[in-house]
Amino acid sequence: MVHDSVVPEAARAERRWAGVPTRADRALAEVGLARSRSHASELIASSRVQVDGVVVTKAGVKVHEGALLEVTGGDDYVSRGAHKLVAALDSFNINPAGRLALDLGASTGGFTQVLLERNARKVLAVDVGHDQLADQIRADSRVRVVEGCNARNLDSEELSRLTDVNEAPSLVVADLSFISLTLVLPAISRCASTDADLALLIKPQFEVGRVRGGVVTDPAQWREAIHKVLDAASQCGLEPWGLALSPIAGSEGNREFLVHFVRGETADPREWEERVRELCARAAAKGEGSPV
């Protein structure tokens, strides 16, 4: 059974800025309405911040002395991206409890945090960058952190060497930027257990080539991106079991899609053509949707 994905709302919190004029992201962090400036930027990008009753959309907006800062729908996640994985796990009925999970593109740790919250036994948090993982996630004894690692180069032996875990993950999640998912799918297939669930994020802006402003708005290009990933997965022996819209857009407003893969026979391309078309039409018409 699958369910529609909804980003939870929380109570409104407010503080008054008493300092000299400064950027909105800095002010939010300093008054305690955000955990960090990067978290503040994410709240602003998701239209959850108001200054003197006006929604702000840019982190650099000046906040003057006496201004009332308000945040709506805040939560305890270290990144807004956590809601993408919450939606995927709920939509695809994937239970992380007791499983060894691999988080590719861990960044600040939103996906890892969700996996821990849902009782994953251990999470291998892998990222190409350094020093991005939130301290509270890094300090959790269930997390093995791997930094400076390009996910496309991984195989089971290398993953074991880097993490000192001699077991193939039975759950793989990924939120990757600046690289096509098609380039990483072979590595995922090499690392995952034979019975693994893969919950991955498809980002059309990294699949269809350069687009004006970096934002893909054409449903035909959304379909192209999804099919490109489905085809690449098929070549790795991975079968799609579900597709859904991400409940929130990317940082630049890009529509993103969630996909659930398992190992198996290739699905009928005609079947998925219709499902992909329906999903993209729903995204274009409503800006939101439910699993296919």
CSV table of C-alpha atoms in Angstrom, one decimal:
chain,number,residue,atom,x,y,z
A,1,MET,CA,0.0,0.0,0.0
A,2,VAL,CA,1.3,3.5,-0.9
A,3,HIS,CA,0.4,6.8,0.5
A,4,ASP,CA,0.4,10.4,-0.6
A,5,SER,CA,3.5,12.3,0.7
A,6,VAL,CA,3.0,15.4,2.7
A,7,VAL,CA,5.6,17.6,4.3
A,8,PRO,CA,4.6,18.0,7.9
A,9,GLU,CA,3.8,21.5,9.2
A,10,ALA,CA,4.9,22.6,12.6
A,11,ALA,CA,4.0,25.6,14.8
A,12,ARG,CA,5.1,29.1,13.9
A,13,ALA,CA,8.2,30.4,15.8
A,14,GLU,CA,9.2,34.0,15.9
A,15,ARG,CA,12.0,36.2,17.2
A,16,ARG,CA,12.8,39.9,17.0
A,17,TRP,CA,16.2,41.0,15.5
A,18,ALA,CA,18.0,43.4,17.9
A,19,GLY,CA,21.3,43.7,16.1
A,20,VAL,CA,22.7,45.8,13.3
A,21,PRO,CA,21.4,45.3,9.7
A,22,THR,CA,22.4,41.9,8.4
A,23,ARG,CA,21.5,39.1,6.0
A,24,ALA,CA,18.3,37.1,6.7
A,25,ASP,CA,20.1,33.8,6.9
A,26,ARG,CA,22.6,35.1,9.4
A,27,ALA,CA,19.9,36.7,11.5
A,28,LEU,CA,17.8,33.5,11.6
A,29,ALA,CA,20.8,31.5,12.8
A,30,GLU,CA,21.8,34.0,15.4
A,31,VAL,CA,18.4,34.2,17.0
A,32,GLY,CA,18.0,30.5,17.1
A,33,LEU,CA,15.3,30.1,14.4
A,34,ALA,CA,17.7,28.0,12.3
A,35,ARG,CA,20.5,25.6,13.3
A,36,SER,CA,22.9,27.2,10.9
A,37,ARG,CA,23.1,29.7,8.0
A,38,SER,CA,22.8,26.8,5.5
A,39,HIS,CA,19.7,25.6,7.4
A,40,ALA,CA,18.3,29.1,7.3
A,41,SER,CA,18.9,29.3,3.5
A,42,GLU,CA,16.9,26.1,3.1
A,43,LEU,CA,14.0,27.5,5.2
A,44,ILE,CA,14.1,30.6,3.1
A,45,ALA,CA,14.2,28.6,-0.2
A,46,SER,CA,11.1,26.7,0.9
A,47,SER,CA,9.2,30.0,1.6
A,48,ARG,CA,8.9,29.3,5.3
A,49,VAL,CA,10.4,32.6,6.5
A,50,GLN,CA,8.8,36.0,6.9
A,51,VAL,CA,10.3,39.3,7.9
A,52,ASP,CA,7.8,41.8,9.2
A,53,GLY,CA,5.0,39.7,7.7
A,54,VAL,CA,6.5,39.5,4.2
A,55,VAL,CA,7.8,36.1,2.8
A,56,VAL,CA,11.4,36.4,1.9
A,57,THR,CA,12.9,34.2,-0.9
A,58,LYS,CA,16.5,35.3,-0.8
A,59,ALA,CA,19.0,34.5,1.9
A,60,GLY,CA,20.8,37.9,1.4
A,61,VAL,CA,17.7,40.1,2.1
A,62,LYS,CA,18.7,42.7,4.7
A,63,VAL,CA,17.1,42.5,8.1
A,64,HIS,CA,17.0,45.7,10.1
A,65,GLU,CA,17.0,46.3,13.9
A,66,GLY,CA,13.5,45.6,15.4
A,67,ALA,CA,12.4,43.4,12.5
A,68,LEU,CA,10.1,40.4,13.4
A,69,LEU,CA,11.5,37.1,12.1
A,70,GLU,CA,9.0,34.3,11.7
A,71,VAL,CA,9.5,30.7,10.6
A,72,THR,CA,6.6,28.4,9.7
A,73,GLY,CA,6.8,24.6,9.3
A,74,GLY,CA,10.3,24.2,10.9
A,75,ASP,CA,11.3,20.8,12.1
A,76,ASP,CA,14.2,19.0,13.7
A,77,TYR,CA,15.8,17.7,10.5
A,78,VAL,CA,19.3,18.8,9.6
A,79,SER,CA,18.2,19.5,6.0
A,80,ARG,CA,14.9,20.0,4.2
A,81,GLY,CA,15.9,17.2,1.9
A,82,ALA,CA,15.0,14.8,4.7
A,83,HIS,CA,11.4,15.2,3.6
A,84,LYS,CA,12.2,13.7,0.2
A,85,LEU,CA,13.3,10.4,1.8
A,86,VAL,CA,10.4,10.4,4.2
A,87,ALA,CA,8.1,10.6,1.2
A,88,ALA,CA,10.0,7.9,-0.6
A,89,LEU,CA,9.9,5.4,2.3
A,90,ASP,CA,6.2,6.1,3.0
A,91,SER,CA,5.2,6.0,-0.7
A,92,PHE,CA,7.1,2.8,-1.5
A,93,ASN,CA,6.4,1.1,1.8
A,94,ILE,CA,10.1,0.6,2.6
A,95,ASN,CA,11.0,-0.1,6.2
A,96,PRO,CA,14.7,0.7,7.2
A,97,ALA,CA,14.3,-1.0,10.6
A,98,GLY,CA,17.2,-3.4,11.4
A,99,ARG,CA,18.8,-2.9,8.0
A,100,LEU,CA,22.3,-1.8,6.9
A,101,ALA,CA,21.8,1.3,4.8
A,102,LEU,CA,24.0,3.2,2.3
A,103,ASP,CA,23.4,6.9,1.9
A,104,LEU,CA,25.1,8.3,-1.2
A,105,GLY,CA,25.4,12.1,-1.3
A,106,ALA,CA,24.9,12.3,2.5
A,107,SER,CA,25.8,16.0,2.6
A,108,THR,CA,24.5,17.5,5.9
A,109,GLY,CA,22.8,14.2,6.8
A,110,GLY,CA,19.1,14.6,6.2
A,111,PHE,CA,18.6,11.2,4.6
A,112,THR,CA,20.8,9.5,7.2
A,113,GLN,CA,18.8,11.2,10.0
A,114,VAL,CA,15.6,9.8,8.6
A,115,LEU,CA,17.1,6.3,8.4
A,116,LEU,CA,18.3,6.5,12.0
A,117,GLU,CA,14.9,7.8,13.1
A,118,ARG,CA,13.3,4.8,11.5
A,119,ASN,CA,15.7,2.4,13.3
A,120,ALA,CA,18.2,1.5,10.6
A,121,ARG,CA,20.8,-0.7,12.3
A,122,LYS,CA,23.7,1.2,10.7
A,123,VAL,CA,24.1,3.8,8.0
A,124,LEU,CA,27.1,4.2,5.7
A,125,ALA,CA,27.1,8.0,5.0
A,126,VAL,CA,29.1,8.6,1.8
A,127,ASP,CA,29.8,12.0,0.2
A,128,VAL,CA,32.3,13.5,-2.2
A,129,GLY,CA,32.7,16.6,0.0
A,130,HIS,CA,34.2,17.1,3.4
A,131,ASP,CA,32.9,18.5,6.8
A,132,GLN,CA,29.3,18.8,5.7
A,133,LEU,CA,27.7,16.2,7.9
A,134,ALA,CA,25.9,17.7,10.9
A,135,ASP,CA,27.7,17.1,14.2
A,136,GLN,CA,24.7,15.3,15.8
A,137,ILE,CA,24.6,12.8,12.9
A,138,ARG,CA,28.4,12.4,12.8
A,139,ALA,CA,28.4,11.6,16.5
A,140,ASP,CA,25.9,8.8,16.3
A,141,SER,CA,27.6,5.4,16.8
A,142,ARG,CA,25.4,3.9,14.1
A,143,VAL,CA,26.9,6.1,11.4
A,144,ARG,CA,30.1,5.3,9.4
A,145,VAL,CA,31.2,8.4,7.6
A,146,VAL,CA,33.1,8.3,4.3
A,147,GLU,CA,34.2,11.7,2.9
A,148,GLY,CA,36.0,12.6,-0.3
A,149,CYS,CA,34.5,9.6,-2.1
A,150,ASN,CA,33.2,9.7,-5.6
A,151,ALA,CA,30.2,7.4,-5.5
A,152,ARG,CA,30.6,6.3,-9.1
A,153,ASN,CA,33.9,4.6,-8.3
A,154,LEU,CA,32.5,2.4,-5.5
A,155,ASP,CA,32.3,-1.4,-5.5
A,156,SER,CA,31.6,-3.8,-2.6
A,157,GLU,CA,35.2,-4.3,-1.8
A,158,GLU,CA,36.0,-0.6,-1.7
A,159,LEU,CA,32.9,0.2,0.3
A,160,SER,CA,34.0,-2.5,2.8
A,161,ARG,CA,37.5,-1.1,3.0
A,162,LEU,CA,36.3,2.5,3.6
A,163,THR,CA,33.7,1.6,6.2
A,164,ASP,CA,35.2,-1.5,7.8
A,165,VAL,CA,31.7,-3.1,7.4
A,166,ASN,CA,31.9,-6.5,5.6
A,167,GLU,CA,28.2,-6.7,4.6
A,168,ALA,CA,26.3,-5.5,1.6
A,169,PRO,CA,23.7,-2.8,2.3
A,170,SER,CA,20.1,-4.0,1.9
A,171,LEU,CA,18.9,-0.4,1.5
A,172,VAL,CA,20.5,2.3,-0.7
A,173,VAL,CA,19.3,5.9,-0.8
A,174,ALA,CA,20.8,8.7,-2.9
A,175,ASP,CA,20.4,12.4,-3.3
A,176,LEU,CA,23.2,13.3,-5.6
A,177,SER,CA,24.0,16.7,-7.3
A,178,PHE,CA,26.1,17.7,-10.3
A,179,ILE,CA,26.2,14.2,-11.6
A,180,SER,CA,23.8,12.0,-13.6
A,181,LEU,CA,22.3,9.2,-11.6
A,182,THR,CA,23.0,7.0,-14.7
A,183,LEU,CA,26.7,7.2,-13.9
A,184,VAL,CA,26.3,6.0,-10.3
A,185,LEU,CA,23.7,3.2,-10.9
A,186,PRO,CA,26.5,0.7,-11.8
A,187,ALA,CA,28.3,1.4,-8.5
A,188,ILE,CA,25.0,1.1,-6.6
A,189,SER,CA,24.4,-2.3,-8.3
A,190,ARG,CA,27.9,-3.5,-7.4
A,191,CYS,CA,27.5,-2.5,-3.7
A,192,ALA,CA,23.9,-3.5,-2.9
A,193,SER,CA,22.8,-6.8,-1.6
A,194,THR,CA,20.8,-9.1,-3.9
A,195,ASP,CA,17.5,-8.3,-2.0
A,196,ALA,CA,18.2,-4.6,-1.6
A,197,ASP,CA,15.7,-1.8,-2.0
A,198,LEU,CA,16.9,1.4,-3.7
A,199,ALA,CA,15.2,4.7,-3.0
A,200,LEU,CA,16.8,7.3,-5.3
A,201,LEU,CA,16.1,10.8,-6.3
A,202,ILE,CA,16.0,11.7,-10.1
A,203,LYS,CA,17.0,15.3,-10.7
A,204,PRO,CA,16.2,16.2,-14.3
A,205,GLN,CA,18.5,19.2,-14.2
A,206,PHE,CA,21.5,16.8,-14.0
A,207,GLU,CA,20.1,14.4,-16.6
A,208,VAL,CA,19.0,16.5,-19.7
A,209,GLY,CA,22.0,18.7,-20.2
A,210,ARG,CA,22.2,22.5,-19.9
A,211,VAL,CA,18.9,24.4,-19.5
A,212,ARG,CA,18.2,28.1,-19.2
A,213,GLY,CA,18.6,29.2,-15.6
A,214,GLY,CA,19.4,25.7,-14.5
A,215,VAL,CA,15.7,24.9,-14.0
A,216,VAL,CA,13.9,22.2,-16.1
A,217,THR,CA,10.2,23.2,-16.6
A,218,ASP,CA,9.3,21.2,-19.7
A,219,PRO,CA,7.4,18.0,-18.9
A,220,ALA,CA,8.9,16.4,-22.0
A,221,GLN,CA,12.3,16.8,-20.5
A,222,TRP,CA,11.1,15.4,-17.2
A,223,ARG,CA,10.0,12.3,-19.1
A,224,GLU,CA,13.3,12.2,-20.9
A,225,ALA,CA,15.2,12.3,-17.6
A,226,ILE,CA,13.1,9.6,-16.0
A,227,HIS,CA,13.4,7.2,-18.9
A,228,LYS,CA,17.1,7.8,-19.1
A,229,VAL,CA,17.5,6.6,-15.5
A,230,LEU,CA,15.1,3.7,-16.0
A,231,ASP,CA,17.0,2.5,-19.1
A,232,ALA,CA,20.4,2.8,-17.2
A,233,ALA,CA,19.0,0.9,-14.3
A,234,SER,CA,17.7,-1.9,-16.6
A,235,GLN,CA,21.3,-2.3,-17.9
A,236,CYS,CA,22.4,-2.9,-14.3
A,237,GLY,CA,19.7,-5.5,-13.7
A,238,LEU,CA,17.5,-3.2,-11.7
A,239,GLU,CA,13.7,-3.1,-12.0
A,240,PRO,CA,11.5,-0.1,-11.1
A,241,TRP,CA,8.8,-0.9,-8.6
A,242,GLY,CA,7.5,2.6,-8.1
A,243,LEU,CA,7.7,6.3,-9.1
A,244,ALA,CA,6.5,9.4,-7.2
A,245,LEU,CA,6.9,13.1,-7.1
A,246,SER,CA,9.2,14.6,-4.5
A,247,PRO,CA,7.1,16.6,-2.1
A,248,ILE,CA,9.4,19.5,-2.3
A,249,ALA,CA,11.3,21.1,-5.1
A,250,GLY,CA,15.1,21.4,-5.4
A,251,SER,CA,16.9,24.4,-4.1
A,252,GLU,CA,16.4,26.3,-7.5
A,253,GLY,CA,12.8,25.2,-7.8
A,254,ASN,CA,13.5,22.2,-9.9
A,255,ARG,CA,10.9,19.4,-9.9
A,256,GLU,CA,12.4,16.2,-8.7
A,257,PHE,CA,11.2,12.5,-8.8
A,258,LEU,CA,11.5,9.5,-6.5
A,259,VAL,CA,12.1,6.0,-7.8
A,260,HIS,CA,12.2,2.6,-6.2
A,261,PHE,CA,14.3,-0.1,-7.7
A,262,VAL,CA,14.9,-3.7,-6.8
A,263,ARG,CA,16.9,-6.4,-8.6
A,264,GLY,CA,14.8,-8.2,-11.2
A,265,GLU,CA,13.6,-8.6,-14.8
A,266,THR,CA,13.2,-5.5,-17.0
A,267,ALA,CA,9.8,-4.0,-16.8
A,268,ASP,CA,7.7,-3.6,-20.0
A,269,PRO,CA,8.8,-0.2,-21.4
A,270,ARG,CA,5.3,0.5,-22.7
A,271,GLU,CA,3.9,0.1,-19.2
A,272,TRP,CA,6.3,2.6,-17.7
A,273,GLU,CA,5.9,5.0,-20.6
A,274,GLU,CA,2.3,5.5,-19.6
A,275,ARG,CA,3.1,5.8,-15.9
A,276,VAL,CA,5.9,8.3,-16.5
A,277,ARG,CA,3.6,10.4,-18.8
A,278,GLU,CA,0.9,10.4,-16.2
A,279,LEU,CA,3.3,11.4,-13.4
A,280,CYS,CA,4.7,14.3,-15.4
A,281,ALA,CA,1.3,15.5,-16.5
A,282,ARG,CA,0.2,15.5,-12.8
A,283,ALA,CA,3.4,17.4,-11.9
A,284,ALA,CA,2.7,20.0,-14.6
A,285,ALA,CA,-1.0,20.4,-13.7
A,286,LYS,CA,-0.8,20.5,-9.9
A,287,GLY,CA,2.8,20.9,-8.9
A,288,GLU,CA,2.2,17.9,-6.6
A,289,GLY,CA,1.2,14.3,-6.9
A,290,SER,CA,0.9,10.8,-5.5
A,291,PRO,CA,2.9,7.6,-6.2
A,292,VAL,CA,2.3,5.8,-9.5
